[in-house]
Coordinates of C-alpha atoms and ligand atoms in Angstrom, one line a residue:
X823 CA 116.5 96.8 67.1
X824 CA 114.8 93.4 67.4
X825 CA 111.5 92.9 65.8
X826 CA 108.8 90.1 66.1
X827 CA 105.5 89.7 64.4
X828 CA 102.9 87.5 66.1
X829 CA 101.0 86.5 63.0
X830 CA 97.3 85.6 62.6
X831 CA 96.3 85.0 66.2
X832 CA 93.0 83.3 66.7
X833 CA 92.0 85.8 69.3
X834 CA 93.7 88.8 70.8
X835 CA 92.3 90.0 74.1
X836 CA 93.8 93.5 74.0
X837 CA 92.6 94.9 77.4
X838 CA 93.0 98.3 75.7
X839 CA 90.8 101.3 76.6
X840 CA 88.1 100.0 74.3
X841 CA 88.6 96.4 75.5
X842 CA 88.9 95.3 71.9
X843 CA 88.8 91.6 71.1
X844 CA 90.4 90.9 67.7
X845 CA 90.3 87.7 65.6
X846 CA 92.8 86.7 62.9
X847 CA 95.0 89.7 63.7
X848 CA 98.7 90.4 64.2
X849 CA 100.9 92.1 66.8
X850 CA 104.1 93.8 65.7
X851 CA 106.8 94.2 68.4
X852 CA 109.6 96.6 67.8
X853 CA 112.3 97.0 70.4
X854 CA 110.5 97.0 73.8
X855 CA 107.2 98.3 72.5
X856 CA 104.1 97.2 70.6
X857 CA 104.5 99.0 67.2
X858 CA 101.2 98.0 65.7
X859 CA 98.1 95.7 66.0
X860 CA 96.0 94.8 63.0
X861 CA 95.5 92.5 60.0
X862 CA 98.1 91.9 57.3
X863 CA 101.1 93.4 59.1
X864 CA 104.6 92.8 57.7
X865 CA 108.0 92.4 59.3
X866 CA 111.6 92.0 58.4
X867 CA 112.1 90.3 61.7
X868 CA 111.0 87.0 63.2
X869 CA 107.5 85.7 62.7
X870 CA 105.8 83.8 65.5
X871 CA 102.6 82.0 64.5
X872 CA 99.5 82.9 66.5
X873 CA 97.4 80.2 64.9
X874 CA 95.4 78.2 67.4
X875 CA 96.4 80.7 70.1
X876 CA 94.9 83.3 72.3
X877 CA 97.1 86.4 72.9
X878 CA 96.8 88.4 76.0
X879 CA 98.8 91.1 77.9
X880 CA 101.3 89.5 80.2
X881 CA 99.8 88.9 83.6
X882 CA 100.8 91.1 86.5
X883 CA 101.6 89.9 90.0
X884 CA 101.1 92.5 92.7
X885 CA 102.1 90.5 95.8
X886 CA 104.7 87.9 96.5
X887 CA 107.4 86.8 98.8
X888 CA 109.8 85.0 96.4
X889 CA 112.1 83.8 99.2
X890 CA 109.3 81.5 100.5
X891 CA 109.6 79.1 97.5
X892 CA 112.1 77.2 99.7
X893 CA 109.4 76.6 102.4
X894 CA 106.5 75.1 100.6
X895 CA 104.2 72.6 102.4
X896 CA 106.2 72.8 105.6
X897 CA 104.7 70.4 108.3
X898 CA 103.3 72.3 111.2
X899 CA 102.5 75.3 108.9
X900 CA 100.2 73.5 106.5
X901 CA 97.1 73.8 108.5
X902 CA 97.8 76.9 110.7
X903 CA 96.2 80.3 110.8
X904 CA 98.3 83.3 109.9
X905 CA 100.0 84.0 113.2
X906 CA 100.7 80.4 114.0
X907 CA 101.9 79.8 110.5
X908 CA 104.4 82.7 110.8
X909 CA 105.7 81.4 114.1
X910 CA 106.4 78.0 112.6
X911 CA 108.3 79.5 109.7
X912 CA 110.3 82.4 111.2
X913 CA 113.0 80.2 112.6
X914 CA 113.5 78.5 109.2
X915 CA 113.7 81.8 107.3
X916 CA 116.2 83.1 109.9
X917 CA 118.7 80.6 108.4
X918 CA 118.5 82.0 104.9
X919 CA 121.6 83.6 103.3
X920 CA 122.0 85.6 100.0
X921 CA 122.2 82.3 98.1
X922 CA 118.7 81.2 99.3
X923 CA 117.3 84.6 98.4
X924 CA 118.7 84.5 94.9
X925 CA 117.9 80.9 94.0
X926 CA 114.4 81.0 95.5
X927 CA 113.7 84.3 93.7
X928 CA 114.8 82.7 90.4
X929 CA 112.6 79.7 90.9
X930 CA 109.6 81.7 91.8
X931 CA 110.0 84.1 88.9
X932 CA 110.4 81.1 86.5
X933 CA 107.2 79.6 87.8
X934 CA 105.4 82.9 87.4
X935 CA 106.7 83.3 83.8
X936 CA 105.5 79.9 82.8
X937 CA 102.0 80.9 84.1
X938 CA 101.9 84.0 81.9
X939 CA 103.4 86.6 84.2
X940 CA 105.6 89.4 82.8
X941 CA 105.6 91.9 85.6
X942 CA 106.0 90.9 89.3
X943 CA 106.4 92.8 92.5
X944 CA 108.1 91.2 95.5
X945 CA 107.9 91.9 99.2
X946 CA 111.1 91.0 100.9
X947 CA 110.9 91.9 104.6
X948 CA 113.6 89.9 106.3
X949 CA 117.3 90.1 105.7
X950 CA 119.2 87.5 107.7
X951 CA 122.9 86.6 107.4
X952 CA 123.8 89.4 104.9
X953 CA 120.8 89.0 102.5
X954 CA 120.0 92.1 100.6
X955 CA 117.2 93.3 98.2
X956 CA 119.6 93.1 95.3
X957 CA 119.8 89.3 95.7
X958 CA 116.3 89.2 94.2
X959 CA 117.0 92.1 91.7
X960 CA 119.9 90.1 90.2
X961 CA 117.7 87.0 90.0
X962 CA 115.0 88.9 88.1
X963 CA 117.5 90.3 85.6
X964 CA 118.7 86.8 84.7
X965 CA 115.2 85.4 84.4
X966 CA 114.1 88.5 82.4
X967 CA 110.9 89.5 84.1
X968 CA 109.9 93.1 84.7
X969 CA 110.4 93.5 88.5
X970 CA 109.1 95.7 91.2
X971 CA 110.9 94.7 94.4
X972 CA 109.9 96.3 97.7
X973 CA 112.3 96.9 100.6
X974 CA 110.2 95.3 103.4
X975 CA 111.1 95.4 107.1
X976 CA 110.2 94.2 110.6
X977 CA 111.3 96.1 113.6
X978 CA 109.2 94.8 116.6
X979 CA 110.5 91.5 117.8
X980 CA 109.1 89.1 120.4
X981 CA 110.8 90.9 123.3
X982 CA 109.0 94.1 122.4
X983 CA 105.6 92.4 122.1
X984 CA 105.8 91.6 118.4
X985 CA 105.4 88.4 116.5
X986 CA 108.8 87.7 114.8
X987 CA 111.9 86.5 116.8
X988 CA 114.3 89.2 117.7
X989 CA 116.9 87.8 115.3
X990 CA 114.7 88.7 112.3
X991 CA 114.0 92.3 113.2
X992 CA 116.2 95.3 112.3
X993 CA 116.8 98.7 114.0
X994 CA 114.5 101.3 112.4
X995 CA 117.3 103.8 111.5
X996 CA 119.1 101.0 109.7
X997 CA 115.9 100.1 107.8
X998 CA 115.4 103.6 106.6
X999 CA 119.1 103.9 105.6
X1000 CA 118.9 100.8 103.5
X1001 CA 115.6 101.9 102.0
X1002 CA 117.4 105.0 100.8
X1003 CA 120.3 103.0 99.5
X1004 CA 118.3 100.5 97.4
X1005 CA 116.0 103.3 95.9
X1006 CA 119.1 105.3 94.9
X1007 CA 120.9 102.3 93.5
X1008 CA 118.1 100.4 91.7
X1009 CA 114.9 102.4 91.2
X1010 CA 114.3 103.4 87.6
X1011 CA 111.4 105.7 87.1
X1012 CA 111.7 105.9 83.3
X1013 CA 109.1 104.7 80.8
X1014 CA 109.6 101.1 80.1
X1015 CA 111.5 100.6 83.3
X1016 CA 112.5 97.0 84.2
X1017 CA 113.0 97.7 87.9
X1018 CA 111.1 99.9 90.2
X1019 CA 111.7 99.8 94.0
X1020 CA 109.0 100.3 96.6
X1021 CA 109.1 100.7 100.4
X1022 CA 107.2 98.1 102.4
X1023 CA 107.2 97.7 106.2
X1024 CA 105.9 94.2 106.6
X1025 CA 102.6 94.8 108.4
X1026 CA 101.2 97.0 111.2
X1027 CA 101.8 94.1 113.7
X1028 CA 105.6 93.9 113.0
X1029 CA 106.7 97.5 112.7
X1030 CA 106.1 100.7 114.8
X1031 CA 103.8 103.5 114.0
X1032 CA 106.9 105.7 113.6
X1033 CA 108.4 103.5 110.9
X1034 CA 105.1 103.4 109.0
X1035 CA 105.0 107.2 109.0
X1036 CA 108.7 107.6 108.2
X1037 CA 108.5 105.1 105.3
X1038 CA 105.5 107.1 103.9
X1039 CA 107.4 110.4 104.1
X1040 CA 110.5 108.8 102.5
X1041 CA 108.5 107.3 99.7
X1042 CA 106.9 110.6 98.8
X1043 CA 110.3 112.3 99.0
X1044 CA 111.8 109.7 96.6
X1045 CA 108.7 109.3 94.3
X1046 CA 108.4 105.6 94.9
X1047 CA 105.4 103.4 95.9
X1048 CA 104.4 102.0 99.3
X1049 CA 103.2 98.5 100.0
X1050 CA 102.3 96.4 103.1
X1051 CA 99.8 93.8 104.4
X1052 CA 96.5 95.1 105.7
X1053 CA 93.3 93.7 107.2
X1054 CA 94.3 90.1 106.3
X1055 CA 92.0 88.2 108.7
X1056 CA 90.1 88.6 112.0
X1057 CA 93.2 88.3 114.1
X1058 CA 94.7 91.2 112.2
X1059 CA 91.6 93.4 112.9
X1060 CA 91.6 92.4 116.6
X1061 CA 95.3 93.4 116.8
X1062 CA 94.6 96.7 115.3
X1063 CA 91.7 97.5 117.6
X1064 CA 93.6 96.4 120.7
X1065 CA 96.9 98.1 119.9
X1066 CA 95.9 101.1 117.8
X1067 CA 92.3 101.7 119.0
X1068 CA 91.1 101.8 115.4
X1069 CA 90.5 99.7 112.3
X1070 CA 93.3 99.1 109.8
X1071 CA 91.8 101.6 107.3
X1072 CA 91.9 104.4 109.8
X1073 CA 95.4 103.5 110.9
X1074 CA 96.6 103.5 107.3
X1075 CA 94.9 106.9 106.6
X1076 CA 96.4 108.5 109.7
X1077 CA 99.9 107.5 108.8
X1078 CA 99.8 108.6 105.1
X1079 CA 99.2 105.1 103.8
X1080 CA 96.4 106.0 101.3
X1081 CA 96.7 107.3 97.8
X1082 CA 97.4 106.1 94.2
X1083 CA 101.1 105.4 95.2
X1084 CA 100.0 102.9 97.8
X1085 CA 98.8 99.3 97.5
X1086 CA 97.9 96.9 100.3
X1087 CA 98.0 93.2 100.2
X1088 CA 94.9 91.1 101.1
X1089 CA 92.3 93.6 102.6
X1090 CA 90.0 90.6 103.2
X1091 CA 88.3 92.3 106.1
X1092 CA 87.9 95.9 104.8
X1093 CA 84.4 97.2 105.8
X1094 CA 82.3 99.4 103.6
X1095 CA 83.8 102.6 105.1
X1096 CA 87.3 101.4 104.3
X1097 CA 86.3 100.4 100.8
X1098 CA 84.9 103.9 100.3
X1099 CA 88.2 105.4 101.7
X1100 CA 90.3 103.3 99.3
X1101 CA 88.1 104.2 96.3
X1102 CA 88.2 108.0 97.1
X1103 CA 92.0 107.9 97.5
X1104 CA 92.6 105.4 94.6
X1105 CA 94.5 103.2 97.1
X1106 CA 95.3 99.9 95.5
X1107 CA 94.6 96.3 96.7
X1108 CA 96.6 93.1 95.9
X1109 CA 94.0 90.4 96.0
X1110 CA 95.5 87.0 96.9
X1111 CA 92.6 84.5 96.7
X1112 CA 94.6 81.2 97.0
X1113 CA 96.5 82.4 100.0
X1114 CA 93.3 83.6 101.6
X1115 CA 91.8 80.2 101.1
X1116 CA 94.9 78.4 102.2
X1117 CA 95.1 80.3 105.5
X1118 CA 91.4 80.4 106.0
X1119 CA 91.4 84.2 106.1
X1120 CA 88.1 84.7 104.3
X1121 CA 86.8 86.0 101.0
X1122 CA 88.0 89.6 100.1
X1123 CA 85.1 91.8 99.1
X1124 CA 86.5 92.2 95.6
X1125 CA 83.0 92.7 94.0
X1126 CA 82.2 95.6 96.3
X1127 CA 85.7 97.0 95.9
X1128 CA 85.5 97.0 92.1
X1129 CA 82.0 98.4 92.1
X1130 CA 83.2 101.2 94.3
X1131 CA 86.2 101.9 92.1
X1132 CA 89.0 100.6 94.2
X1133 CA 92.0 99.6 91.9
X1134 CA 92.4 95.8 92.4
X1135 CA 95.2 93.6 91.1
X1136 CA 96.1 89.9 91.7
X1137 CA 98.8 88.4 93.8
X1138 CA 99.9 84.9 94.3
X1139 CA 101.4 85.7 97.7
X1140 CA 104.4 83.8 99.1
X1141 CA 104.8 80.1 98.2
X1142 CA 104.6 79.2 101.9
X1143 CA 101.0 80.2 101.9
X1144 CA 99.7 79.3 98.5
X1145 CA 101.8 77.0 97.9
X1146 CA 101.4 77.4 94.1
X1147 CA 102.7 80.5 92.3
X1148 CA 100.6 80.2 89.1
X1149 CA 99.1 83.5 88.2
X1150 CA 96.7 82.0 85.7
X1151 CA 95.4 79.7 88.4
X1152 CA 95.2 82.7 90.8
X1153 CA 92.9 84.5 88.3
X1154 CA 90.7 81.5 88.0
X1155 CA 90.5 81.3 91.8
X1156 CA 89.6 85.0 92.1
X1157 CA 86.7 84.4 89.7
X1158 CA 85.5 81.3 91.6
X1159 CA 85.8 82.9 95.0
X1160 CA 83.6 85.9 94.2
X1161 CA 81.0 83.4 92.9
X1162 CA 81.1 81.5 96.2
X1163 CA 80.4 84.8 98.0
X1164 CA 78.0 86.5 95.6
X1165 CA 76.6 84.0 93.1
X1166 CA 77.5 82.7 89.6
X1167 CA 77.2 86.0 87.9
X1168 CA 79.4 87.9 90.3
X1169 CA 82.6 87.8 88.2
X1170 CA 83.1 86.7 84.6
X1171 CA 86.3 85.0 83.3
X1172 CA 86.9 88.2 81.3
X1173 CA 86.7 90.4 84.4
X1174 CA 89.1 88.1 86.2
X1175 CA 91.6 88.4 83.3
X1176 CA 91.1 92.2 83.4
X1177 CA 92.1 92.2 87.1
X1178 CA 95.1 90.0 86.3
X1179 CA 96.4 92.3 83.5
X1180 CA 95.5 96.0 83.3
X1181 CA 94.1 95.9 86.8
X1182 CA 97.4 94.8 88.3
X1183 CA 99.4 97.2 86.1
X1184 CA 97.4 100.1 87.3
X1185 CA 97.8 99.1 90.9
X1186 CA 101.6 99.1 90.4
X1187 CA 101.5 102.5 88.7
X1188 CA 102.3 101.0 85.3
X1189 CA 99.7 102.2 82.7
X1190 CA 102.4 101.4 80.1
X1191 CA 101.9 97.7 80.9
X1192 CA 99.0 95.3 81.1
X1193 CA 97.3 96.1 77.8
X1194 CA 98.0 95.5 74.2
X1195 CA 98.0 98.7 72.1
X1196 CA 100.5 100.6 70.0
X1197 CA 103.0 102.4 72.3
X1198 CA 102.5 100.1 75.2
X1199 CA 105.4 97.9 76.4
X1200 CA 105.7 94.6 74.6
X1201 CA 104.8 92.3 77.5
X1202 CA 102.7 89.6 75.9
X1203 CA 101.5 86.1 76.7
X1204 CA 100.6 83.6 74.0
X1205 CA 98.4 80.6 75.0
X1206 CA 98.0 77.6 72.8
X1207 CA 94.4 76.5 72.9
X1208 CA 94.8 73.3 70.9
X1209 CA 95.8 71.2 73.9
X1210 CA 93.9 68.8 76.1
X1211 CA 92.8 71.4 78.7
X1212 CA 90.9 73.7 76.3
X1213 CA 89.8 71.1 73.7
X1214 CA 86.1 71.4 73.1
X1215 CA 85.9 75.0 74.3
X1216 CA 83.3 77.2 72.5
X1217 CA 84.6 80.6 73.7
X1218 CA 87.9 82.3 74.7
X1219 CA 86.5 82.6 78.3
X1220 CA 87.8 79.0 78.4
X1221 CA 91.3 80.5 79.1
X1222 CA 90.2 80.8 82.7
X1223 CA 87.3 78.4 82.8
X1224 CA 89.3 75.5 81.3
X1225 CA 92.9 76.3 80.5
X1226 CA 95.7 76.1 79.5
X1227 CA 97.5 77.3 82.7
X1228 CA 100.9 77.6 81.1
X1229 CA 102.0 79.8 78.2
X1230 CA 103.4 78.7 74.8
X1231 CA 105.4 81.9 74.3
X1232 CA 106.1 84.9 76.5
X1233 CA 107.6 88.3 75.7
X1234 CA 108.9 90.8 78.2
X1235 CA 109.9 94.2 76.9
X1236 CA 110.0 92.7 73.4
X1237 CA 112.3 89.9 74.4
X1238 CA 111.1 86.3 74.0
X1239 CA 111.8 84.7 77.4
X1240 CA 109.6 81.6 76.8
X1241 CA 109.7 79.8 73.5
X1242 CA 107.5 76.8 72.9
X1243 CA 107.0 76.4 76.6
X1244 CA 110.7 76.6 77.5
X1245 CA 112.5 79.4 79.3
X1246 CA 115.2 80.8 77.0
X1247 CA 117.0 82.8 79.7
X1248 CA 118.0 80.3 82.3
X1249 CA 118.7 76.5 82.7
X1250 CA 115.5 75.6 84.5
X1251 CA 116.3 71.9 85.3
X1252 CA 119.6 72.9 86.8
X1253 CA 117.8 75.7 88.8
X1254 CA 115.2 73.2 90.1
X1255 CA 118.0 70.8 91.2
X1256 CA 119.9 73.5 93.1
X1257 CA 116.7 74.8 94.7
X1258 CA 115.8 71.3 95.8
X1259 CA 119.2 70.9 97.4
X1260 CA 118.8 74.1 99.4
X1261 CA 115.4 73.0 100.6
X1262 CA 116.9 69.7 101.7
X1263 CA 119.5 71.5 103.7
X1264 CA 116.9 73.7 105.5
X1265 CA 114.9 70.6 106.5
X1266 CA 117.9 69.2 108.5
Ligands
ZN725 ZN1 102.1 88.4 101.9

C-alpha cells in the first residue's frame, strides 16, 4: 500500500467538522485515505515537503460539459444570451464523434486538476455519431480524477417546438435504456468510489415532462443521483411559465426533482419560496458564477441560499460558456459576485473555499471527500505560496484573494497526479496538440 507524508505544511485548511486550521502540521496518506493529521508524524513512504505551502482538500466541481472544451470563444457565440448561444453551437456539436468526446474530456479534466480539482461531475447530454458516456469515463480514468459523469439527454427537437436541432435529440425509450446500461456498467456506490453515474435530462426546455418524471423514478430505483439545469435566466423562467404554467421550482417538485439526491445547475432566478423548498428538501445547487457572468444570466442568490441552508457547490460549467475551467478562479468569482450583490462582507474567501470543497462534496453525496480528516479520502491540493501571485500576503485568505491559481501537488485517492506543477498521468503537451488539431478541423 502506497504511503505519503506531507510534512510541515505552513497551513492546513482542513474543512473538517470543527473547521480546524493547523500550522506546521503533517498529513499522512495511506492507500486511498488520510491516515492521520498532526505534528511530528513519521512514514516509511515518500515525504512531500509542505514548507511554504497551504494544504486544502481537493476542490470539487459540481457542473461541467467537458465536451465543450473544443468550442471555446466561438465567434457568434461569444456575446449571445443562452438560447442564441445554444443555437450557434448545436450544429458544431452535432459533428462530434467518440474521439472528440474523449480528447476534450481529457483536456478539461487536466485543466481542472491543475486548478486544484480532485472530484468532478460532468453533464453529457448529446451523443452524436456513436458517442457514449464511457468516452468520458475512460478519459477520467487516464487523467486520474474522481469522476461523477451524468447521462444527460435531449428529446424535444426543433420540429417539436424545442431548441436543439432534431439531429441532436434521441427517442425517450432509447435514452432510458442507455441510462440503465451506463448505471449498470459504470456506477460504483462503494466508499471511496472513483466513478458514480447520475441521470441528467438536459433541461426542462429540451426534454418532456414524461422523461423528467421517468428519470427521477429510475434514479430512485437504481440509487443514483439526478442532475439538470434549472432557472438559469429570465428566458428560462418565461419558458417555464408559458409552457408549464408554473415556476421552475414547482415544476421540479411536481416531477420528483427535489431531495438530497438531486442537484440543479445555476438556479440564478430562484425566488424566496423556491429557496425555501430547496432548503427544506436538501436539494443541491451547482453555482456557476463565471458562466452566469459570461452569458449575462444574473447573480445567483447564493447568500440567501446558504443562509436558508441550501447545499451549494461550485461548477465551472462548460468551456463554451466560461470559457475558462479553473475551479480556483471560479471560487474567487463566487466570492466577488456575492459582494457585488450584497456588499463587501457578503462572502469571505474562507467561505468561498468551503463551498468549493466540502460544499461541493456534500452536493454530490460525497461526505467522504472535500475535507481533510482521518478516514476521509486522500484528495488533497497543495498550493505553493512563495510565488509572485501571493508574495506579500499577510494571511491564508490570500489563496483566493491573490493566488496562486494552480497547484504544486495534487493527490487523488492517495495517488499523486500532479507533481511540482506537472501531470504525472498523461502527456499534456501531446494532448494539447491533439486537442488543437480537432478544434481546427471543427472550424472548417
Ligand atoms: Zn451547464
